[in-house]
Each structure stands twice: as C-alpha cells, then as structure tokens.
PDB file of C-alpha atoms in Angstrom:
ATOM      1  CA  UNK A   1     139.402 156.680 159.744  1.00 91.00           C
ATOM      2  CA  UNK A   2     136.172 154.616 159.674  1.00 95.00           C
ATOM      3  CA  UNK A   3     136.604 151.302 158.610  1.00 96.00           C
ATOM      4  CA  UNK A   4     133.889 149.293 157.149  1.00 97.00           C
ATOM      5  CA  UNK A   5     133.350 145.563 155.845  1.00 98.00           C
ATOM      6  CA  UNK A   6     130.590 144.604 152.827  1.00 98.00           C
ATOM      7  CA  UNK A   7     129.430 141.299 152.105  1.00 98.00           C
ATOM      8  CA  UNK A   8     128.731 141.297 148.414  1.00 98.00           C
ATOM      9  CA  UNK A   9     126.097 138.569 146.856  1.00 98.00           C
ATOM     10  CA  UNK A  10     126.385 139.529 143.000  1.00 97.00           C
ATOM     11  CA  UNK A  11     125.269 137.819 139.876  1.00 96.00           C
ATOM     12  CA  UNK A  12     128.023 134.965 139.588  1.00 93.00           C
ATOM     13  CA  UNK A  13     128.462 135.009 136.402  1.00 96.00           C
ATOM     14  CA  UNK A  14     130.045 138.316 136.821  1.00 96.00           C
ATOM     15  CA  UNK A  15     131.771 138.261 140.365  1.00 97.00           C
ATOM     16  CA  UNK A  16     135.565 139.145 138.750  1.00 97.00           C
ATOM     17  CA  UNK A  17     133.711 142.167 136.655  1.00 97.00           C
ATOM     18  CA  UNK A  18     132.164 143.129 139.452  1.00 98.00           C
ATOM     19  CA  UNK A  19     134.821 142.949 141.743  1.00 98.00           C
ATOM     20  CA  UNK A  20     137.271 145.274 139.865  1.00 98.00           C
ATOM     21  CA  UNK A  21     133.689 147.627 139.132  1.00 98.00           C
ATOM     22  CA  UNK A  22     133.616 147.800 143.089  1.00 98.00           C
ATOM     23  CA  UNK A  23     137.623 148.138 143.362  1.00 98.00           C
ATOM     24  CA  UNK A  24     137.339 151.515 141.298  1.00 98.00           C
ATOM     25  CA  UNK A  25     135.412 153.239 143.703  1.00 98.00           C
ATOM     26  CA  UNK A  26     136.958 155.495 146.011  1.00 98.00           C
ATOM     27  CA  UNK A  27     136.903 154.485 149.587  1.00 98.00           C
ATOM     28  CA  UNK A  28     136.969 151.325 148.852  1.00 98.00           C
ATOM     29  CA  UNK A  29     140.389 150.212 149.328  1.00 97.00           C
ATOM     30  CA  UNK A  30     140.256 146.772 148.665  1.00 97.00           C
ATOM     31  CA  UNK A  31     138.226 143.661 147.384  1.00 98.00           C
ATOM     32  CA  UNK A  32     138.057 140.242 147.609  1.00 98.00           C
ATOM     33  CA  UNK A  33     136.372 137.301 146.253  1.00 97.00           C
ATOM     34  CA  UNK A  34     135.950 134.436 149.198  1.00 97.00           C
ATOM     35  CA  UNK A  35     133.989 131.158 149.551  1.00 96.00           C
ATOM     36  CA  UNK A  36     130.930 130.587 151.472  1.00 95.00           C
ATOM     37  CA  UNK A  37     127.359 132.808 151.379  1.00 96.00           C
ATOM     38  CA  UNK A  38     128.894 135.487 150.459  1.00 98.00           C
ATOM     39  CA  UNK A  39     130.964 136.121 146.567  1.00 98.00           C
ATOM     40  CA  UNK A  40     132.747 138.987 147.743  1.00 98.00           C
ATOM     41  CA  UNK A  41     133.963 141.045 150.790  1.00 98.00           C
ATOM     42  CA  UNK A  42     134.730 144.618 150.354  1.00 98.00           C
ATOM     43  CA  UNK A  43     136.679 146.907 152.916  1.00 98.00           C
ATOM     44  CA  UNK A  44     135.485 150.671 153.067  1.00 98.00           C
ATOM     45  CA  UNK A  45     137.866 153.264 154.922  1.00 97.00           C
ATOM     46  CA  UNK A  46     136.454 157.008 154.866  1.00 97.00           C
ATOM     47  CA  UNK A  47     137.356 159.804 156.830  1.00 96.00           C
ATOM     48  CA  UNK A  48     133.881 160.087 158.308  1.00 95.00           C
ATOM     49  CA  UNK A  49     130.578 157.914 159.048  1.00 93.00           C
ATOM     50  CA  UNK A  50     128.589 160.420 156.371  1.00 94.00           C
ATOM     51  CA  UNK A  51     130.950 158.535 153.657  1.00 96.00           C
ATOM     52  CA  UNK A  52     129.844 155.321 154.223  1.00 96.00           C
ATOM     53  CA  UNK A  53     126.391 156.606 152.556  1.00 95.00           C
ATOM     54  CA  UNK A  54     127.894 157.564 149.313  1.00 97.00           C
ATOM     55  CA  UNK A  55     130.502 154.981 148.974  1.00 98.00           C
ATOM     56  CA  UNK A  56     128.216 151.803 150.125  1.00 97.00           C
ATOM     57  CA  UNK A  57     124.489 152.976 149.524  1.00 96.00           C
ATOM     58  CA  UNK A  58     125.287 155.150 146.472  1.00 96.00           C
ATOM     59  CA  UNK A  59     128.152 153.848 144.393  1.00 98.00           C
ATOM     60  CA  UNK A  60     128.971 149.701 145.696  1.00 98.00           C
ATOM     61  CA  UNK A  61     124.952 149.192 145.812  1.00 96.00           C
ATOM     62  CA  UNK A  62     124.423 150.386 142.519  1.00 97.00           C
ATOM     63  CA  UNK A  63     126.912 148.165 140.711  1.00 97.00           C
ATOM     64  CA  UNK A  64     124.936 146.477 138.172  1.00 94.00           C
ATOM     65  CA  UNK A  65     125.501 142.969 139.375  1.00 96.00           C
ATOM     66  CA  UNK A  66     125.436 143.512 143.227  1.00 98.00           C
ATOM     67  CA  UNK A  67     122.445 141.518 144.404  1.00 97.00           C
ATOM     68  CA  UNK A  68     122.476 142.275 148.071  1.00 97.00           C
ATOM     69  CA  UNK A  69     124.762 143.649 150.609  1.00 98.00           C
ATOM     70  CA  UNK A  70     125.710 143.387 154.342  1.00 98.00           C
ATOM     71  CA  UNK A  71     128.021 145.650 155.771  1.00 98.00           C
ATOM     72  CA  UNK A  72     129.805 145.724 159.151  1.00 98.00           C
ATOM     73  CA  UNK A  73     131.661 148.746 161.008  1.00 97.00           C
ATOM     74  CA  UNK A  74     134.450 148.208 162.666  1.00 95.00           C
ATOM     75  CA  UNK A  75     134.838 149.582 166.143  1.00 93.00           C
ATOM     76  CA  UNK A  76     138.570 148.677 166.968  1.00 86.00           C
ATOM     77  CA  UNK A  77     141.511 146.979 164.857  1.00 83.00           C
ATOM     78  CA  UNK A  78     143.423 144.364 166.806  1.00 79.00           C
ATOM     79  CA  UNK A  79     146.277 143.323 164.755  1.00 71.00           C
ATOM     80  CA  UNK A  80     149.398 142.157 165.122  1.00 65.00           C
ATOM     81  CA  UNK A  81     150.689 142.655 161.556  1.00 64.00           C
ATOM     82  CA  UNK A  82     149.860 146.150 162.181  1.00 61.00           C
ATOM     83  CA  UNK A  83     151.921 146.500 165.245  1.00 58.00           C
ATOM     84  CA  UNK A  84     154.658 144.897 163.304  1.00 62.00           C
ATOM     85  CA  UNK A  85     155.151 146.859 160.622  1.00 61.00           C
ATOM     86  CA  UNK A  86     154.921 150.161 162.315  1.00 57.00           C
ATOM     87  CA  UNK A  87     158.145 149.139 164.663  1.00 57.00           C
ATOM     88  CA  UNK A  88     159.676 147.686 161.803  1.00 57.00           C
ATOM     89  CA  UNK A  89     159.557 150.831 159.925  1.00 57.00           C
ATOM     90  CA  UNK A  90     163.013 151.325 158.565  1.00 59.00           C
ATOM     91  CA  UNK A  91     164.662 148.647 159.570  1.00 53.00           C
ATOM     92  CA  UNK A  92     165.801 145.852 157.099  1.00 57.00           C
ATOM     93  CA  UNK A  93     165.972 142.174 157.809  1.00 54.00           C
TER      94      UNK A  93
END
C-alpha cells in the first residue's frame, strides 16, 4: 500500500465543503482540517504509485475550491498505535 500525505490550501470560505468533496474520493481515506499554512491535510493510500496520479492530480486537484497542493509519500510507518492494536487483536481489556 502506498501511502501519501496532501497539504490542501482551498478557498476558506469553503474548507468544511471541501473537505467532505475531497473525503468522497476513493483513495483518499481520510481528511482533516488543521491550523497553520495549510487548511487541510489529506491521507492517500493506493495499491500502487500510478494511483496517486488519478486520485491527487485528477480528482483532489480538481475540487473546485482547492487552491494549491503539496503532497508527501511516505516511505516507512513508525507507529506505535499500530503495533498496538495488531497484538491486541482479540483481546479485551
């Protein structure tokens, strides 16, 4: 799975609309709004480095409101969460 991050500058007058427009698209699996330069961060998983093209340059740019974009691909996942809930699978606290 390639994983992906967006920074999303949009029109911010519509950053909720917008966020729930980028939400719908597939690949995208989720979206959030954040403070700072950016008005939202989006996070891209696809089964191959061709999708990022069609979800990020042909869908998420094309959102009516989306000013300008960043995105960053993620080489490795370090997280402890992660580890967590995979040995914690089936077991109850």
């Amino acid at each position: 799975m390639i994983t992906a991050f967006v920074l999303i500058k949009t029109d911010a007058a519509r950053i909720p609309e917008t966020a729930e427009d980028i939400s719908a698209i597939e690949g995208i699996s989720e979206v959030y709004s954040v403070t700072g330069e950016w008005d939202l961060i989006a996070v891209v998983r696809v089964p191959r480095h061709e999708d990022l093209a069609d979800v990020i340059a042909d869908r998420l740019s094309k959102v009516p409101a989306v000013v300008h974009t960043t995105t960053h691909i993620a080489f490795r996942a370090y997280s402890q969460h992660d580890l967590d809930a995979a040995f914690a699978l089936g077991f109850e606290q």
